Short mmCIF file of C-alpha atoms and ligand atoms in Angstrom, two decimals:
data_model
loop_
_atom_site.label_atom_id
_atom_site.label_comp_id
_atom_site.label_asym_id
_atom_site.label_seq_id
_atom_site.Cartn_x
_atom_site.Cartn_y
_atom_site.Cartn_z
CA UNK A 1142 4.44 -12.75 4.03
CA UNK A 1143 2.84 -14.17 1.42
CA UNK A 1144 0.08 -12.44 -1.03
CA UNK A 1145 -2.08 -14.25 -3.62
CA UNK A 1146 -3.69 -11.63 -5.64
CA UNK A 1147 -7.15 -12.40 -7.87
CA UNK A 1148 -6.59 -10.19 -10.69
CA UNK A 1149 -7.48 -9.53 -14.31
CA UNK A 1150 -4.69 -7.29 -15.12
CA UNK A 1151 -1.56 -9.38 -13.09
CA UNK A 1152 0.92 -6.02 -14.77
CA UNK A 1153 -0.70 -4.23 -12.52
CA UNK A 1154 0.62 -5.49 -9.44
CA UNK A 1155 3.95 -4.89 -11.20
CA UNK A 1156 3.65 -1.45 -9.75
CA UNK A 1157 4.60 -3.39 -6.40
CA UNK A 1158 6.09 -5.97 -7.30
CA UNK A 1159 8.90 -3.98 -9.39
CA UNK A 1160 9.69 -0.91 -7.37
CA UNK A 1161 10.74 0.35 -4.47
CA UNK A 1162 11.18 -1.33 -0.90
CA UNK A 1163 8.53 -3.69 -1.96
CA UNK A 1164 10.86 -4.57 -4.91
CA UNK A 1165 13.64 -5.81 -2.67
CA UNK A 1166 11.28 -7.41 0.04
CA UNK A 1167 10.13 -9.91 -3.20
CA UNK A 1168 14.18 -10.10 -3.98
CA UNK A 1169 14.87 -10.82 -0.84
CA UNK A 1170 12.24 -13.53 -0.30
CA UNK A 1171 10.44 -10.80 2.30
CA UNK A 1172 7.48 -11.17 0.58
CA UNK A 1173 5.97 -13.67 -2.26
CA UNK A 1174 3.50 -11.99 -4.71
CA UNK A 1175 1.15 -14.65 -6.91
CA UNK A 1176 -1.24 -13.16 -9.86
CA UNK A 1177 -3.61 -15.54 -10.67
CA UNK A 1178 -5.61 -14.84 -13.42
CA UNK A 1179 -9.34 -15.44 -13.56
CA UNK A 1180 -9.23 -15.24 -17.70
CA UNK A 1181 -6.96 -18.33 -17.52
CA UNK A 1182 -9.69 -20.54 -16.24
CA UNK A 1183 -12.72 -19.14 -17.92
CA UNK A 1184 -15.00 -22.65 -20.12
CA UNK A 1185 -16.71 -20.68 -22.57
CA UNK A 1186 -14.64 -21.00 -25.79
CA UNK A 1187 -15.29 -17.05 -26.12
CA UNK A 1188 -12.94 -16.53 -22.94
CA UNK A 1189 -15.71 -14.57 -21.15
CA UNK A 1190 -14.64 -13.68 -17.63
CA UNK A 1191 -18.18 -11.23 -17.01
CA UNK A 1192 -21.85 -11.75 -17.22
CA UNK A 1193 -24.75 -9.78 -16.87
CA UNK A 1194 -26.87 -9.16 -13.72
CA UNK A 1195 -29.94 -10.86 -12.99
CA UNK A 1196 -32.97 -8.24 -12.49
CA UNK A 1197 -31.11 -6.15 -15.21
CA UNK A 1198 -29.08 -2.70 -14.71
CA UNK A 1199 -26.13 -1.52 -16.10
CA UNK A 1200 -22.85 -2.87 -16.36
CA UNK A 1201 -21.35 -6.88 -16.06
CA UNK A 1202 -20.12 -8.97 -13.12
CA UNK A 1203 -17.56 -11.04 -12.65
CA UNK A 1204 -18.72 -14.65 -13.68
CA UNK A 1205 -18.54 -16.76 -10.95
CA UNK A 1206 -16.73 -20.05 -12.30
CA UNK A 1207 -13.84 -18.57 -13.78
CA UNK A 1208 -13.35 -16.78 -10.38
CA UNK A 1209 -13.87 -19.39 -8.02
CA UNK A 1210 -11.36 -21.97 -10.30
CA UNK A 1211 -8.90 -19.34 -9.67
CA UNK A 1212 -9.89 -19.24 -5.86
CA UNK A 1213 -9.38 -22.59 -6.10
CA UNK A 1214 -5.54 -22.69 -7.39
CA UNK A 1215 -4.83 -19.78 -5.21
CA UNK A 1216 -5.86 -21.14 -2.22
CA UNK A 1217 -3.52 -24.43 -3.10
CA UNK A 1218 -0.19 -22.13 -3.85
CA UNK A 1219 -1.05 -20.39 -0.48
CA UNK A 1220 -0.50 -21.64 3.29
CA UNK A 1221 -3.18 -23.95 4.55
CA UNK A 1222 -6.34 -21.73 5.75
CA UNK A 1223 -5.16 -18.35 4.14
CA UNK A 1224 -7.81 -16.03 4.63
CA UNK A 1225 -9.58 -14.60 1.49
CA UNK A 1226 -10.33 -10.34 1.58
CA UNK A 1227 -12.33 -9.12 -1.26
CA UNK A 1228 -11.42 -5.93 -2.34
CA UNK A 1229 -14.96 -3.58 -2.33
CA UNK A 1230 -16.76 0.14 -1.54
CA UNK A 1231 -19.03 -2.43 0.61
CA UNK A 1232 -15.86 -3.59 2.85
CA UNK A 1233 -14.25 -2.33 6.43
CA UNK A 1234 -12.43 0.56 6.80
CA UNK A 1235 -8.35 -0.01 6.06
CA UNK A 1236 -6.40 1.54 8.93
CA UNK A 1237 -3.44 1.03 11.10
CA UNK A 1238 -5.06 -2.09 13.24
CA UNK A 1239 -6.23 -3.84 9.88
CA UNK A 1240 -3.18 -3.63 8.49
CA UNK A 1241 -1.99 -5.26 11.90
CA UNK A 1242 -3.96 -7.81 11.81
CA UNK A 1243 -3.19 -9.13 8.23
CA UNK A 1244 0.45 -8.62 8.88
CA UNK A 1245 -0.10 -11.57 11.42
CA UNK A 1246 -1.94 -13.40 9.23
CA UNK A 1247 1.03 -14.14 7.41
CA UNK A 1248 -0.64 -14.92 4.77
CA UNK A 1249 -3.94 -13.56 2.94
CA UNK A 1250 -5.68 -13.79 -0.85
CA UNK A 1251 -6.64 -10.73 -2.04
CA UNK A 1252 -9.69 -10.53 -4.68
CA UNK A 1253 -9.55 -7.28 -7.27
CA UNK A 1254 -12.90 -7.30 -8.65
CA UNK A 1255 -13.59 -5.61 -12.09
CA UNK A 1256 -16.96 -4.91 -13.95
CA UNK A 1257 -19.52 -3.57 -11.39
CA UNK A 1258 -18.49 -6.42 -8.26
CA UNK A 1259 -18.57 -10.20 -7.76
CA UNK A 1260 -21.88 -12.34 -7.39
CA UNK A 1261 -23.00 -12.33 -3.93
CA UNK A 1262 -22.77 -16.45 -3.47
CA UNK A 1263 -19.00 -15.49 -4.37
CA UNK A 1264 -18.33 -13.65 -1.20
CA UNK A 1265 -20.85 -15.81 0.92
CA UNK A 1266 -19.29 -18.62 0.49
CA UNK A 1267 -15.19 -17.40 -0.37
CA UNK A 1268 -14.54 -14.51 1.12
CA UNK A 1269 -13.40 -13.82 5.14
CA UNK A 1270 -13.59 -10.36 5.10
CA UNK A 1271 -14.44 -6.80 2.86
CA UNK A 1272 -12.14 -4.06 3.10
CA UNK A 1273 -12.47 -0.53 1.54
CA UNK A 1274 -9.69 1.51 1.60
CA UNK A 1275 -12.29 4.51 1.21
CA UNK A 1276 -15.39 5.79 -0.13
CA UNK A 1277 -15.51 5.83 -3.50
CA UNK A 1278 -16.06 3.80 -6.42
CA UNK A 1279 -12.84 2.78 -8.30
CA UNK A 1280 -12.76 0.83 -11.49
CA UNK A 1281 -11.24 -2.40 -9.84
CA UNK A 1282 -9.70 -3.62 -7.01
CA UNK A 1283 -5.96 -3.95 -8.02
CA UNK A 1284 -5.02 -0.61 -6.68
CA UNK A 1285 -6.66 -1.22 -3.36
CA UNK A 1286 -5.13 -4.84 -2.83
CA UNK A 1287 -2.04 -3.26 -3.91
CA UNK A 1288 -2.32 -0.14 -1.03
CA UNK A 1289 -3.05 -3.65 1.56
CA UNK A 1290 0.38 -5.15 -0.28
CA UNK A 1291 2.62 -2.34 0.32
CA UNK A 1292 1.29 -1.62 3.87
CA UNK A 1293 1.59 -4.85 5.15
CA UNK A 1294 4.77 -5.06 3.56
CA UNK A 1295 6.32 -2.60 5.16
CA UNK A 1296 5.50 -4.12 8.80
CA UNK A 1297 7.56 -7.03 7.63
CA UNK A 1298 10.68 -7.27 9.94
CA UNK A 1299 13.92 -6.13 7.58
CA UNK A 1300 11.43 -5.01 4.44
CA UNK A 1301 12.15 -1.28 5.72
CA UNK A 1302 15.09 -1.70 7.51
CA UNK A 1303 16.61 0.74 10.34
CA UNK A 1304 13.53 3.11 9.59
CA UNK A 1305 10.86 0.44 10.50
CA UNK A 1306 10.69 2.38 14.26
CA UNK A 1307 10.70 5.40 13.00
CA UNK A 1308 7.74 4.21 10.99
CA UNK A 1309 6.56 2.68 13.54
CA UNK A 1310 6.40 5.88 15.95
CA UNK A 1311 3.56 8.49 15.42
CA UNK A 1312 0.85 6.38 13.24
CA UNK A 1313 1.02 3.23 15.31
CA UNK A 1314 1.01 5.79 18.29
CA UNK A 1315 -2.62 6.69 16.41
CA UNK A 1316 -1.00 10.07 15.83
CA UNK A 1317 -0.32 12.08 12.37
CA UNK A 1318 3.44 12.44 11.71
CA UNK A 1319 5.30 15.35 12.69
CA UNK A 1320 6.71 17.55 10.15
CA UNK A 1321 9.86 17.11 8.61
CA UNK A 1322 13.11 19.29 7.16
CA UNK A 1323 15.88 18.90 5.16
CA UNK A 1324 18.16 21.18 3.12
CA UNK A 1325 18.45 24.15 2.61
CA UNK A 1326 17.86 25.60 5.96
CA UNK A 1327 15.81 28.77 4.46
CA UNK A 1328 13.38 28.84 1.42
CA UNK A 1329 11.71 31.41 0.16
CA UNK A 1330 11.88 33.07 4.08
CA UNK A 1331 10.94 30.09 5.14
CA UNK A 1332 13.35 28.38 7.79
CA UNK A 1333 13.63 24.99 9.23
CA UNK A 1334 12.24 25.55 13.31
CA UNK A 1335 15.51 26.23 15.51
CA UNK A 1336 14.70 23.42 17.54
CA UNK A 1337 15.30 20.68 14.89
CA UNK A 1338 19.66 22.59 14.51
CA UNK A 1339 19.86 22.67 18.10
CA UNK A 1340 21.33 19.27 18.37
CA UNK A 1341 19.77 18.81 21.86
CA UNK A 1342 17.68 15.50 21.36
CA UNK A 1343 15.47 15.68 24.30
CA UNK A 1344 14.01 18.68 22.99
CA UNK A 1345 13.59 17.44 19.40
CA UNK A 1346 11.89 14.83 20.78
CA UNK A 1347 8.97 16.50 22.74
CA UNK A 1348 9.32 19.20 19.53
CA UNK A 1349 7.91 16.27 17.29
CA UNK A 1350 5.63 14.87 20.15
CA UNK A 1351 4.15 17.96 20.46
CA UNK A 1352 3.72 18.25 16.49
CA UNK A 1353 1.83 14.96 16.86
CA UNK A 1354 -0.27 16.19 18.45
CA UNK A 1355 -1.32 19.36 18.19
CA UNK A 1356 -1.13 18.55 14.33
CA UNK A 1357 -3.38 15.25 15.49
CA UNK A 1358 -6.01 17.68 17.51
CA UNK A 1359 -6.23 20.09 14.53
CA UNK A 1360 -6.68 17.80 11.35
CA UNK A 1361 -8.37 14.20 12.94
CA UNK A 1362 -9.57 15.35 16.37
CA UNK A 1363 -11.52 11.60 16.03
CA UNK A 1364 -7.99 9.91 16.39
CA UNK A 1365 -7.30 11.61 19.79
CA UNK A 1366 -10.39 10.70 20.79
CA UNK A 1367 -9.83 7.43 22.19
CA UNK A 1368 -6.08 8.22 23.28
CA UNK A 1369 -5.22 8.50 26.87
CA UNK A 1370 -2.99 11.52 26.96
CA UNK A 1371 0.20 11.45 29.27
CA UNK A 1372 0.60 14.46 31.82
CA UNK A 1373 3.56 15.38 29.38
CA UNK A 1374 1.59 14.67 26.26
CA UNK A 1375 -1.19 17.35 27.84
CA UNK A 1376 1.26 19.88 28.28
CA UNK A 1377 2.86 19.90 25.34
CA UNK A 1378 -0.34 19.87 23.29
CA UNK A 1379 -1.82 22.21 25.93
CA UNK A 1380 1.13 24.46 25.11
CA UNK A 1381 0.92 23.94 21.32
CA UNK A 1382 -2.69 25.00 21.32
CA UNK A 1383 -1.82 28.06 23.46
CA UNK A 1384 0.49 29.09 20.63
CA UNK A 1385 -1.78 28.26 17.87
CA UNK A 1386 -4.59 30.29 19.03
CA UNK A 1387 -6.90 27.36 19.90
C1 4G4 N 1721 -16.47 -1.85 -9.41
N1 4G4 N 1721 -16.71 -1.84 -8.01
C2 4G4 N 1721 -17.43 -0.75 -7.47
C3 4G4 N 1721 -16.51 -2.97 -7.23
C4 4G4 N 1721 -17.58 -3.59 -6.56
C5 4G4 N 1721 -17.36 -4.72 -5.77
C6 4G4 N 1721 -16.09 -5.23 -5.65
C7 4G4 N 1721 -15.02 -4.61 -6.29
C8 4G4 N 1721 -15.21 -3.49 -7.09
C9 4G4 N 1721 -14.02 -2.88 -7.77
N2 4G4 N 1721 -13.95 -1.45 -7.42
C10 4G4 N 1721 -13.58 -1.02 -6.18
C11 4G4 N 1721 -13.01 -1.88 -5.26
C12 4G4 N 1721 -12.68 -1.34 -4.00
C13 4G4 N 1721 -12.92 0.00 -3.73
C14 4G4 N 1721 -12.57 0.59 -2.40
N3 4G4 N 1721 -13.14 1.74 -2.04
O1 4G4 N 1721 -11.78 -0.02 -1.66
C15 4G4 N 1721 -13.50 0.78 -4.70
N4 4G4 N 1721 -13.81 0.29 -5.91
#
């Protein structure tokens, strides 16, 4: 998977790029990361990379020459036809299926934006697609192409190794994760469910199914929304709800 990123601060992406299972997938050749900066290609002898906004306001944008130049190079270090995403408040939702989709991709430019945003003409004409990963305002787009790096990352076959299904299981199920022990087996009072010692794996199965979903129902009801439910997934969330008082 490859990942040109549009940044003004490239040691940011180190935070990827330099730990972690995102670390070894750029070791390994998994992955290829690509900082290009904007500042390198700016004309003006000052090295200006922003300028202010027509009809006034507060705040700069990001000039649009030194940013397309460095459109321009990324596009030639990536595949032919890599599709360009734009970092923004303005842009889709980031979920499961997005990160799906850019996964198969294999390839995509992301744009970090600083200042207040990029000139409109800029994403007209550049950009494929904005994507938020939620609403608010950050100060740039680095840590948002970097949450798009490390989750498409991961989806990469031998970036997580032997846990990619386990991954894999409850969110792209569109279910919240079940909740998970390890030692001691008491704290504070507090003990690890029976179920999990018991060492019989049918149950621990529908035990974590069942956690799915009842914990699914309680905190994002709007995820089980559009899930057809098995007969066994209604029982055991039937059941769950029955013992939670629902
Ligand atoms: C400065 N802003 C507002 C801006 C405006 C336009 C583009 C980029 C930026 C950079 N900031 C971002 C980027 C993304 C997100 C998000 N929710 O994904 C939040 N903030």
């Amino acid at each position: 998977m490859y990942f040109g990123v549009i940044t003004l601060f490239p040691e940011m992406i180190d935070a990827v790029t330099k730990f972690g299972v995102t670390r070894r997938a750029c070791e390994n050749g998994l992955i290829k990361v690509d900082c290009i900066n904007p500042r390198d290609y700016t004309e003006d002898k000052f090295g200006n990379v922003d300028d202010k906004p027509y009809g006034g306001g507060p705040g700069m944008l990001m000039q649009v020459q030194p940013l397309r130049d460095a459109l321009r190079v990324a596009r030639s270090q990536a595949p032919k036809d890599t599709k360009v995403v734009c970092m923004s408040p303005q842009g889709v939702q980031l979920n499961h299926s997005l990160v799906t989709d850019i996964h198969s991709w294999g390839s995509v430019i992301l744009i970090a934006g600083r200042y207040e945003g990029i000139d409109e003409r800029v994403l007209q004409k550049e950009v494929d697609l904005e994507v938020s990963v939620g609403d608010y305002v950050l100060s740039g787009g680095e840590l948002p192409a970097m949450c798009i790096i490390d989750a498409v990352s991961r989806m990469v076959p031998g970036v997580l190794g032997n846990i990619q299904n386990a991954q894999e299981d409850s969110f792209a199920q569109g279910l919240l994760h079940f909740p998970q022990y390890t030692r001691p087996e008491e704290i504070d009072g507090m003990r690890v469910p029976e179920v999990l010692m018991s060492g019989n794996h049918e149950k621990i199965r529908n035990w974590r199914l069942q956690q799915c979903l009842g914990r699914t129902y309680e905190r994002r009801p709007d995820l089980l929304k559009n899930r057809v439910l098995t007969k066994l997934e209604r029982k055991l969330l039937d059941e769950y709800l029955q013992e939670h008082d629902f």
